[in-house]
XYZ file of C-alpha atoms in Angstrom:
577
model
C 65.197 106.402 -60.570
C 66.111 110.186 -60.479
C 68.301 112.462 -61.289
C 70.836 113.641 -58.655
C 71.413 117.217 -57.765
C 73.167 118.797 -55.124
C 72.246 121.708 -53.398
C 73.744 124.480 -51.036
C 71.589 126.379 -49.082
C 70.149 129.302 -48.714
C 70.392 132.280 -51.673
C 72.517 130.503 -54.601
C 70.494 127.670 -55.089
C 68.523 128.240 -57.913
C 68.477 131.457 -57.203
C 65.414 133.392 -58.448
C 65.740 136.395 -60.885
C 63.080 138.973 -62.455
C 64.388 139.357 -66.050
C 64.095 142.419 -67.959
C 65.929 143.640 -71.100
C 68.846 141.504 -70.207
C 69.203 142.869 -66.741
C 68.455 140.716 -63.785
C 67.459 141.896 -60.371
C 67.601 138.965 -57.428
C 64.804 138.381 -55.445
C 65.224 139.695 -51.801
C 63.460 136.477 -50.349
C 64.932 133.005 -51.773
C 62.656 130.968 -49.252
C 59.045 131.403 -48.547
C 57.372 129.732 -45.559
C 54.241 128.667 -45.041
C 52.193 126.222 -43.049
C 49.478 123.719 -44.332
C 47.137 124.483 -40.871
C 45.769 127.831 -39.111
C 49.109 126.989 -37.326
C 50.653 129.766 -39.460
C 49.006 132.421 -37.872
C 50.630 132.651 -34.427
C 52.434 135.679 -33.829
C 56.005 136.404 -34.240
C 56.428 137.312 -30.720
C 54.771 134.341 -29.189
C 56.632 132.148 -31.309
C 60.169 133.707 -30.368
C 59.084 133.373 -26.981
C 58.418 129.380 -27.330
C 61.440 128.903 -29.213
C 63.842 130.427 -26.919
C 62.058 128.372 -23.818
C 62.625 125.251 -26.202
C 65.898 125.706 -27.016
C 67.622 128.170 -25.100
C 71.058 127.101 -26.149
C 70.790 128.139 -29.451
C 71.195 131.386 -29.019
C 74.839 132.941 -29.393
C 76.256 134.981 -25.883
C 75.137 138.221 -27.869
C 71.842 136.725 -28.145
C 72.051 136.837 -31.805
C 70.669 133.301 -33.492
C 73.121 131.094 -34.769
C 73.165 130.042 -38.654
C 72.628 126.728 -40.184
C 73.588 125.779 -43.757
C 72.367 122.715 -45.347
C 72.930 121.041 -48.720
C 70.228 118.612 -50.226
C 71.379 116.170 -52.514
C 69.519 113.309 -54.564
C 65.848 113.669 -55.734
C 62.766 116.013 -54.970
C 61.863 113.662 -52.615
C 64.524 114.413 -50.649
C 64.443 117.814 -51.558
C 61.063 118.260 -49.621
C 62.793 116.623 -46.659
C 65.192 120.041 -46.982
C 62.759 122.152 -47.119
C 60.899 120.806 -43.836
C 64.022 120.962 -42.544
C 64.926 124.821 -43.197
C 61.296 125.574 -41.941
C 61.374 123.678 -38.942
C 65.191 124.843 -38.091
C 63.887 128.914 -38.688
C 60.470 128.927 -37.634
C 60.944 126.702 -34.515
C 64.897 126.861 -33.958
C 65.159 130.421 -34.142
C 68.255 129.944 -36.602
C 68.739 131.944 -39.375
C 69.992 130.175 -42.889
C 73.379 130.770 -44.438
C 75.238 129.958 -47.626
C 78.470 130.867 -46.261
C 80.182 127.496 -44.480
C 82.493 129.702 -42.783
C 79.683 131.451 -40.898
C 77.679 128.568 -39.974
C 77.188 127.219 -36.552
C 75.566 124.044 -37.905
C 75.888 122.222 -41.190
C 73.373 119.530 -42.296
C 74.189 117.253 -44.990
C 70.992 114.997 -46.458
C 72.381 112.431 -48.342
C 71.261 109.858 -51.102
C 71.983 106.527 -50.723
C 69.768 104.246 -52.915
C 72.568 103.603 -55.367
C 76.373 103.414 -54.973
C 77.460 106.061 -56.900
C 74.663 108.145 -55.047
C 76.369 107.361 -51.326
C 80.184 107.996 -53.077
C 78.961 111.236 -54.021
C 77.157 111.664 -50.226
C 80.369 110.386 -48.647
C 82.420 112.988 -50.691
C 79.499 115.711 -49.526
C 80.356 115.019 -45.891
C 83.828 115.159 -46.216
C 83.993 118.535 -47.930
C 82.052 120.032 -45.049
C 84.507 118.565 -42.718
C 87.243 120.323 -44.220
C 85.849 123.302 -44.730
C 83.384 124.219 -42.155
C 84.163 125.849 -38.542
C 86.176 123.943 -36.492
C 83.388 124.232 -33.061
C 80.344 123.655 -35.774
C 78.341 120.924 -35.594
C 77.747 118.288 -38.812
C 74.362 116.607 -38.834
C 74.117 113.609 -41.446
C 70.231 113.088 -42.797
C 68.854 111.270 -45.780
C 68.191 107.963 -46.922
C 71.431 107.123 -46.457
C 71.870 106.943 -42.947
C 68.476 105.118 -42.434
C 69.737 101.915 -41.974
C 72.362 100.458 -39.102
C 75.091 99.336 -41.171
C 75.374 102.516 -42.956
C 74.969 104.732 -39.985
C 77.647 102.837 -38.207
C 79.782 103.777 -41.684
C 79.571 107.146 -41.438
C 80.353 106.737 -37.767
C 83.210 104.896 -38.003
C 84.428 106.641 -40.723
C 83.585 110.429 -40.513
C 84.751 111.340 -37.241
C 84.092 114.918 -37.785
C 80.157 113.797 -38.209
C 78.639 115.210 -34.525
C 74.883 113.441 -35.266
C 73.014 111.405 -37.331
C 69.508 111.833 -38.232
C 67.388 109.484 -40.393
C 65.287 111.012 -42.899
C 62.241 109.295 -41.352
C 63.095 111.081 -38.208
C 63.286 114.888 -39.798
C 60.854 116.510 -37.967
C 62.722 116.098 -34.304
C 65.814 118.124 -36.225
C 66.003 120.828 -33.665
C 66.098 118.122 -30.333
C 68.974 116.769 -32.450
C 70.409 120.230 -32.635
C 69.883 121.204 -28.898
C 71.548 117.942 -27.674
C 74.545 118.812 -30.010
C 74.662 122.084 -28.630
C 74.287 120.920 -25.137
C 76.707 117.536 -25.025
C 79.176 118.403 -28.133
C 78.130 114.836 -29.606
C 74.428 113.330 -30.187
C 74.833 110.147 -28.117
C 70.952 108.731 -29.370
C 72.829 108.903 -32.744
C 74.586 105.862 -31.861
C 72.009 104.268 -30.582
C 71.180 100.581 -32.127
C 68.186 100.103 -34.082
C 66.280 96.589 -35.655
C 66.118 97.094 -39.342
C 65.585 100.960 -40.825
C 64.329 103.684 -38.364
C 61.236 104.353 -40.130
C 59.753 101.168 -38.626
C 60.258 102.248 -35.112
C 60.752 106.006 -34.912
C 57.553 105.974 -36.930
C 55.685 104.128 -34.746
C 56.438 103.513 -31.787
C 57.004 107.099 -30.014
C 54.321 109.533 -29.323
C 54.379 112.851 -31.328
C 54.639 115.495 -29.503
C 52.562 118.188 -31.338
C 50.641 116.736 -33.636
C 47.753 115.182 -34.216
C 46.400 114.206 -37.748
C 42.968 112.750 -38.516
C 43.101 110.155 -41.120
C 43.372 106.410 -42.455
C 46.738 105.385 -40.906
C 45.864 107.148 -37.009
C 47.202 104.415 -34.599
C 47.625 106.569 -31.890
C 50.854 106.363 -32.049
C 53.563 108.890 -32.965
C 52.920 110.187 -36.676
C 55.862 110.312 -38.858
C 55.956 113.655 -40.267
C 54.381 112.836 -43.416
C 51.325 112.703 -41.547
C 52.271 116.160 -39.521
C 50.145 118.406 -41.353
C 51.073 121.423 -39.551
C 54.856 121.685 -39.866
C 56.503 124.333 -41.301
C 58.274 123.631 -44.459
C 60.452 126.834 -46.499
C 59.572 126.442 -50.423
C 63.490 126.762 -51.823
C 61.948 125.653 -55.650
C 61.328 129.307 -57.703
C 58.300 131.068 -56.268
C 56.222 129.421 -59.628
C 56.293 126.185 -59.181
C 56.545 123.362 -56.249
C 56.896 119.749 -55.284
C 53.926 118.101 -53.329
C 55.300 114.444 -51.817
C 52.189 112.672 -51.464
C 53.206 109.207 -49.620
C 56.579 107.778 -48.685
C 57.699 104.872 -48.706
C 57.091 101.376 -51.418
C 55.238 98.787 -51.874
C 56.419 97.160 -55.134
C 59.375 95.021 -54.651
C 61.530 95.475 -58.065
C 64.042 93.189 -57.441
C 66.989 95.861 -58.347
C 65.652 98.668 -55.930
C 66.682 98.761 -52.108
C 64.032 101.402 -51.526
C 61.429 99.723 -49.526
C 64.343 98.748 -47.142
C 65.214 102.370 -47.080
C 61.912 104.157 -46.799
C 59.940 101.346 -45.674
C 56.648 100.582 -46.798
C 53.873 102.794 -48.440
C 52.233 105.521 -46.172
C 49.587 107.745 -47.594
C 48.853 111.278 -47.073
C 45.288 111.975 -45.645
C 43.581 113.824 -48.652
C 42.293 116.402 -46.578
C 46.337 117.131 -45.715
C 47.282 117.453 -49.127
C 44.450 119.648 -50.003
C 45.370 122.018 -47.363
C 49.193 121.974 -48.539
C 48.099 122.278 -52.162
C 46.224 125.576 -50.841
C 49.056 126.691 -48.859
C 51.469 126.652 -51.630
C 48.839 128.170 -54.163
C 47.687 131.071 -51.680
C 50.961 131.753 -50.319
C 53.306 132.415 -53.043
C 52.567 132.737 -56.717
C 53.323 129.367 -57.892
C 51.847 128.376 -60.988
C 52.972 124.796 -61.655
C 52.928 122.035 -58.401
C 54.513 118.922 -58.763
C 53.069 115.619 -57.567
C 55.858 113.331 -55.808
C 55.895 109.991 -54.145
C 57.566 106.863 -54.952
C 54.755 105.743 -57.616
C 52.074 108.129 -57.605
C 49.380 105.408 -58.298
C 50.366 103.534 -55.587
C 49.065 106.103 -53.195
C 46.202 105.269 -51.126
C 46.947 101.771 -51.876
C 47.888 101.881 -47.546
C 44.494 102.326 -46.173
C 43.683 99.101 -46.318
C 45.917 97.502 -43.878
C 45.128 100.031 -41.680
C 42.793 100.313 -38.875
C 40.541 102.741 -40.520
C 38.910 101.443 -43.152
C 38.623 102.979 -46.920
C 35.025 103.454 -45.821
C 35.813 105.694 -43.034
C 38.071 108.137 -45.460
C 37.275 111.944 -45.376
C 34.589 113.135 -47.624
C 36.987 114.800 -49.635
C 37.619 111.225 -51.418
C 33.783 109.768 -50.515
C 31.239 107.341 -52.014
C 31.325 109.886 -55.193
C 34.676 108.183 -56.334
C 33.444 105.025 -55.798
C 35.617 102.557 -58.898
C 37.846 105.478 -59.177
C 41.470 105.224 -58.023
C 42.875 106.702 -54.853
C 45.079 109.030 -57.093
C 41.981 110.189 -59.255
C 40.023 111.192 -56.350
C 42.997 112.730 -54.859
C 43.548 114.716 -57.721
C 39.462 115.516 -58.253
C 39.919 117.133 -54.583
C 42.362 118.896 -55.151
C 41.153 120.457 -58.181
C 37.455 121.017 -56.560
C 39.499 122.958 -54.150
C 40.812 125.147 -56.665
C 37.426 125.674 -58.444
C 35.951 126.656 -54.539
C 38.742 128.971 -53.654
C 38.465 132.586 -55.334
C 42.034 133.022 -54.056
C 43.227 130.104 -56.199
C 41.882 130.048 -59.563
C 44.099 130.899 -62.656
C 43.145 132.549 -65.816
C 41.435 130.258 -68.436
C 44.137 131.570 -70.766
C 47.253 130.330 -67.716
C 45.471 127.295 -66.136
C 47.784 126.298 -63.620
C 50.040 123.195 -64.131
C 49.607 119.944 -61.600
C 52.663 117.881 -62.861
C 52.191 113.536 -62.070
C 56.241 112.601 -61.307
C 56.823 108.967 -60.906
C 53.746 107.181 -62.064
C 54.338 103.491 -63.379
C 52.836 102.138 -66.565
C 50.617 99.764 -64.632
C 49.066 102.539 -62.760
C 48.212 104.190 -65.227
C 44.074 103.367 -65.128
C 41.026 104.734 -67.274
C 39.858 107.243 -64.714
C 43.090 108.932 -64.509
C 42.788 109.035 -68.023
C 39.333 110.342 -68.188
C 40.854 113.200 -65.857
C 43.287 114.222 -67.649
C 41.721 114.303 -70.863
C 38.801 116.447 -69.779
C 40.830 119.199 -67.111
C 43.763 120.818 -69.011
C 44.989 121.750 -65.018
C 46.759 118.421 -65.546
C 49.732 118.779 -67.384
C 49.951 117.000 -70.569
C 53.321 115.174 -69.278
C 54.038 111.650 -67.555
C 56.980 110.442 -65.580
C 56.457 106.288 -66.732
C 59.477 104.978 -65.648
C 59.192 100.883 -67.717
C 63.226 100.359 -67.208
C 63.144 97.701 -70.014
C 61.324 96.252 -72.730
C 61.700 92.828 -72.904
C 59.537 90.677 -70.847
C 62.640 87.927 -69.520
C 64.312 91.152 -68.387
C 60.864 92.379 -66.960
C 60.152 89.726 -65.018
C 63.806 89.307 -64.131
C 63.055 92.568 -62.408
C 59.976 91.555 -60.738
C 58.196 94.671 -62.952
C 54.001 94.235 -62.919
C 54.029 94.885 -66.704
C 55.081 92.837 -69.854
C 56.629 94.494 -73.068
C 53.257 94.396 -74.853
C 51.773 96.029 -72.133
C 53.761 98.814 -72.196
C 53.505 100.056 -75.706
C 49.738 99.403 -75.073
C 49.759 102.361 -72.181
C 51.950 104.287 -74.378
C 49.481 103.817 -77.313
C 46.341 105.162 -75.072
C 48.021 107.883 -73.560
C 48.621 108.934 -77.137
C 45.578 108.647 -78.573
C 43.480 110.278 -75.500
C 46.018 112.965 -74.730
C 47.546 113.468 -78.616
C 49.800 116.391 -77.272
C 51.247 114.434 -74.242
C 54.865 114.370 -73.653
C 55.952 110.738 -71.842
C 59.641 110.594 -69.969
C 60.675 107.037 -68.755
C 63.331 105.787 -67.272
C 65.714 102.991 -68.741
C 68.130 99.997 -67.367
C 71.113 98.754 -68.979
C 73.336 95.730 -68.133
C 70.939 94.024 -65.475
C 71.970 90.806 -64.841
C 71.062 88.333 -67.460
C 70.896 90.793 -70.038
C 72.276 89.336 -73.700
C 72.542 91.543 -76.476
C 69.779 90.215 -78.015
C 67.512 91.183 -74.855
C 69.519 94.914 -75.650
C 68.431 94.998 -78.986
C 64.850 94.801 -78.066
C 65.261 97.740 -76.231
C 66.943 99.750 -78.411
C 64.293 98.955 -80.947
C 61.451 99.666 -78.414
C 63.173 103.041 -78.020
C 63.199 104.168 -82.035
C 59.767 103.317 -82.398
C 58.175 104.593 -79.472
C 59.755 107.961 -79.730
C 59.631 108.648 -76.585
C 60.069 112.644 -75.772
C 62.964 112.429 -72.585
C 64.673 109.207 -71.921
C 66.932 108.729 -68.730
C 69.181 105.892 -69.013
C 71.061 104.452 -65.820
C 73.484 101.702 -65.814
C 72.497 98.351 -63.687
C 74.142 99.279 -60.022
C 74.796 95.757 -58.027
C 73.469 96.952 -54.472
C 74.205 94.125 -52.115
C 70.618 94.482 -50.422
C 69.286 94.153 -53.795
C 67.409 90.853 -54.467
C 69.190 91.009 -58.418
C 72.273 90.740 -56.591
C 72.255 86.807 -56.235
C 71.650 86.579 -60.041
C 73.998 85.153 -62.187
C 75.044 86.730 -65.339
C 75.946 89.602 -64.634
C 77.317 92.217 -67.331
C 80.588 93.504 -67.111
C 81.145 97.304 -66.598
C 82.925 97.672 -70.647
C 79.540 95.871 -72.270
C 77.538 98.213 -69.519
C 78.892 101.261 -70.700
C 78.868 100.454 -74.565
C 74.787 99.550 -74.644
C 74.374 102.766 -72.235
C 76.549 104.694 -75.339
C 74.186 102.997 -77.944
C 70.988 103.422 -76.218
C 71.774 107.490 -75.378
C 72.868 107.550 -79.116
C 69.469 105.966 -79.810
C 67.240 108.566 -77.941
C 69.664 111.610 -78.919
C 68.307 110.871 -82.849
C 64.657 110.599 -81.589
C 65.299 114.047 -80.439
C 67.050 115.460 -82.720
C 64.402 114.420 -85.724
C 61.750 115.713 -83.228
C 63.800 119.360 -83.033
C 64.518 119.377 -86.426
C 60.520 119.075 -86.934
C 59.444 121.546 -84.851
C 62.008 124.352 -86.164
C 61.078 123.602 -89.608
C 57.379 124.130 -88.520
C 58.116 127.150 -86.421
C 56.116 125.396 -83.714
C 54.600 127.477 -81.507
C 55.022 126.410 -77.224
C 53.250 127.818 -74.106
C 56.805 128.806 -72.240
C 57.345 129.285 -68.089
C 60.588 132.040 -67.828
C 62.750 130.067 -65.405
C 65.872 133.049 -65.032
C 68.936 133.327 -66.421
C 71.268 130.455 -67.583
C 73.822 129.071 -64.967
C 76.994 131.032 -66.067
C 75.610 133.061 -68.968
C 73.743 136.357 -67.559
C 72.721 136.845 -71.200
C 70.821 134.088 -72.015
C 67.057 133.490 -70.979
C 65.830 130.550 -69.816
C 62.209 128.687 -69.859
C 60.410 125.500 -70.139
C 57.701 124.440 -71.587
C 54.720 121.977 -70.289
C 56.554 118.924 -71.319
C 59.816 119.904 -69.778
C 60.062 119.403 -66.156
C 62.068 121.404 -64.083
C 65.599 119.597 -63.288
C 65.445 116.350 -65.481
C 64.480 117.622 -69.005
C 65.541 119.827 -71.379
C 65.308 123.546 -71.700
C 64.306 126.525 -73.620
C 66.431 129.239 -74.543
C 64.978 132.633 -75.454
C 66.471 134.740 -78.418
C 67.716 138.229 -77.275
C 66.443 140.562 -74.549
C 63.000 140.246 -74.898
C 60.954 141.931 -71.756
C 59.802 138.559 -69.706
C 59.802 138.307 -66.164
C 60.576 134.955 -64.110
C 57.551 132.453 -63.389
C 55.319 134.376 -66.077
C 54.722 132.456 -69.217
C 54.852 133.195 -72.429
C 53.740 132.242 -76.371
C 57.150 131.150 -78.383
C 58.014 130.260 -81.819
C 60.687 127.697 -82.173
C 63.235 128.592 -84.036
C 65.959 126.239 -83.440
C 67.912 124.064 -81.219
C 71.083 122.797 -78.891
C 71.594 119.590 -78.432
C 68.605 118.751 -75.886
C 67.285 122.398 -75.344
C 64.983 124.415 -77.820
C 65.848 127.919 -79.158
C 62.329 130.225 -79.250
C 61.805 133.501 -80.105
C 59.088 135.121 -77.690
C 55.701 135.847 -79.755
C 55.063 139.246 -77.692
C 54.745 140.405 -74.383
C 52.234 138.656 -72.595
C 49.795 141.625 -72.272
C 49.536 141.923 -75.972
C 49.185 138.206 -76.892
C 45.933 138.213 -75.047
C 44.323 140.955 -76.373
């Protein structure tokens, strides 16, 4: 589960500030491109030439480009899907990105549909561009939403004003979808029927055009663009830190989730592609921090063996020397080998740089990856576990891999091997069959784990969900109350823990994100345990001289609700002298 965001495109979102005494001066550049191949290197003028023979019609009667705006909403997985999106719409589309609806010639929507109130809030999306945009632009739909039938022919049937529909599995073919709209005023393939979700045949049964990526899942069919390695993708996070989606798709089959039927099943990343994207995103921009993404990061790999290619055959990036190891631990071991080879790559010993594990479930979590992280400070002390309950009739209710016991056991050895780790879970309330003695088991599990963030989402009945046939199901008053008492529950967890750490004038290695959203006299960072989005915050006393994406030593000296209040130490020169 995830937080949900919405995002317009291109220069306010997020946008990107150096900080200094309390002024702020924006960043010309918002996105920065970059490909993970020596693709990146073909010249500007060859490349206009190929895009104008490609798609001629995009090009206005003065022969100016025309503009596309796009707005991302759901998680960072989708998020990447945007950024593909802007690359492959500028560097291949000659089209230049706008914020400004009532200058764009195209308008792309990618939309969120793995929960109700996810697709009310995508449905409300695609309306507001209807109103507002041009009345001759053209409105693409994207995103899990629109991956299956019945919800394309919704959108369809009830967003007139919608001129094509793309499904996220189908991203990288965004600029055909553009020229036919350009060309015919309507997509007519976006009507077209398909058996089950698109990612089972657009995935596999056409032939990709322009790429070809060696690796455990080659078929010799068409790759899906997670395996199209050299694809240009715009970075739209701040230029210090960004995501890395390392497989799509899901194998586990929690019996609340409609995932797998949206994203279909698992598919891996080749290791030697994620390598090379890792490197792209170190050497061509200044990030410091990179996120790891996927659906459950420890079920990655977990693919290969279904495939024709067997684990025996994988590159030697992920060889015989990781025999026992998991598929995530070798991963990871390549990735930082990569880093430790490449002089262009390597961060000070005194600002390692951060690799962030999103998503990972408690089951996954194995003594290798352990061992990792315990000996290479590169991986941030922080955990995405998402458990969503504690007691095991609710567990198994939910078809989870792990029992209650379990659990605290994984919490327990992350603990004791990484004592400064900070663990964020995720949290279900009013699944069917839930009594309130199954709620008070949770809300105990929750005051004595301690558990540094907490997201807490209410049981959504999703018709394609398996849970939906249960009986007992919770009504939406007892919902919200044990939603009340188990935020209440996790708000004095963090309050003792704030109240600690200003008392002890606790000292935190802080990233300067900008300024606040609405205040342009307030400073904001984060430190390792905070991830960017989803957690709390750090705000920074008075006017100190910081700059954006640099980090810095704090004292804390109090707090807001969620977010810390730090003063900064010194400037970062002087600490380190």
């Amino acid at each position: 589960m995830s937080t949900f965001r919405s995002r317009l495109f291109a220069a306010t979102t997020r946008p990107i500030w150096y900080v200094y005494s309390g002024a702020n001066l924006p960043i010309e550049t918002q996105f920065r491109r970059f490909k993970s191949s020596t693709s990146a290197s073909r010249s500007r003028r060859a490349s206009q030439r190929r895009r104008q023979r490609s798609h001629p019609a995009l090009q206005q009667q003065d022969d100016r480009p025309k503009k596309i705006l796009f707005q991302s909403l759901g998680c960072p997985r989708n998020f990447v899907d945007t950024e593909v999106m802007l690359g492959i719409t500028v560097a291949e589309g000659n089209m230049e990105i706008t914020q400004d609806i009532n200058q764009a010639d195209v308008v792309v929507v990618n939309t969120c549909g793995f929960l109700e109130s996810a697709r009310e809030e995508s449905r409300t999306a695609i309306q507001d561009m209807i109103d507002t945009k041009k009345s001759h632009s053209k409105l693409l739909v994207t995103g899990c939403m629109v991956n299956l039938k019945r919800q394309q022919e919704d959108i369809l049937t009830n967003f007139p004003g919608v001129d094509a529909i793309l499904p996220s599995g189908e991203i990288d073919s965004v600029m055909d979808t553009i020229h036919r709209l350009d060309q015919n005023g309507k997509d007519d393939q976006s009507t077209r029927t398909r058996s089950k979700t698109s990612h089972s045949t657009k995935f596999e049964e056409q032939q990709h055009s322009t790429t070809t990526v060696e690796g455990p899942s080659s078929r010799g069919h068409r790759k899906s663009f997670l395996e199209a390695g050299d694809t240009p993708r715009f970075l739209a996070t701040p230029p210090h830190y960004a995501y890395l989606k390392i497989a799509e798709g899901c194998r586990k089959q929690c019996s609340f989730c409609i995932i797998p039927k949206l994203k279909g099943r698992l598919q891996s990343k080749p290791v030697d592609q994620i390598v090379d994207e890792f490197q792209a995103i170190l050497q061509h921009g200044t990030a410091k921090e990179v996120i790891l993404i996927a659906q459950d990061l420890g079920d990655y790999g977990k693919d290969w063996q279904s495939r024709r290619h067997s684990e025996s055959s994988q590159n030697d990036r992920s060889g015989s020397k990781g025999h026992g190891k998991s598929h995530l631990t070798q991963l990871l071991e390549a990735m930082l080998e990569s880093v430790d080879q490449s002089t262009d790559s390597q961060s000070p010993e005194d600002d390692p740089l951060w690799i962030r594990l999103l998503y990972l479930y408690p089951d996954e979590i194995t003594p290798d990856l352990l061992d990792l992280m315990e000996r290479d400070p590169r991986i941030t002390r922080y955990v995405d576990l998402p458990i969503q309950h504690s007691h095991d009739d609710i567990l198994k209710a939910m078809r989870r891999k792990t029992t209650g016991d379990q659990i605290r056991e994984t919490i327990l050895q992350l603990r004791q091997r990484l004592p400064d780790i900070c663990i964020r879970t995720s949290l279900m309330v009013g699944f069917p069959g839930e009594t309130e003695e199954h709620f008070q088991h949770l809300l105990d599990f929750v005051r004595e784990e301690r558990l540094d963030n907490v997201g807490v989402f209410v049981y959504s009945n999703e018709e394609m969900a398996y849970s939906s046939r249960f009986d007992g199901h919770v009504s939406e008053e007892v919902k919200q109350d044990r939603y009340d008492r188990l935020m209440q529950a996790q708000w004095s967890v963090v309050e003792q823990k704030n109240k600690k750490w200003t008392a002890e004038r606790k000292w935190l290695r802080v990233v300067v994100e900008g300024l606040k959203e609405g205040d342009p006299y307030k400073i904001v960072g984060r430190h390792a345990g905070q991830c960017p989005d989803i957690d709390g915050q750090v705000f920074l006393e008075g006017e100190p001289r910081v700059f954006a994406g640099e980090r810095y030593w704090v004292e804390v000296t109090g707090y807001d609700g969620y977010d810390l209040i730090a003063k900064v130490l010194g400037d970062k020169e002087e600490l380190y002298e």
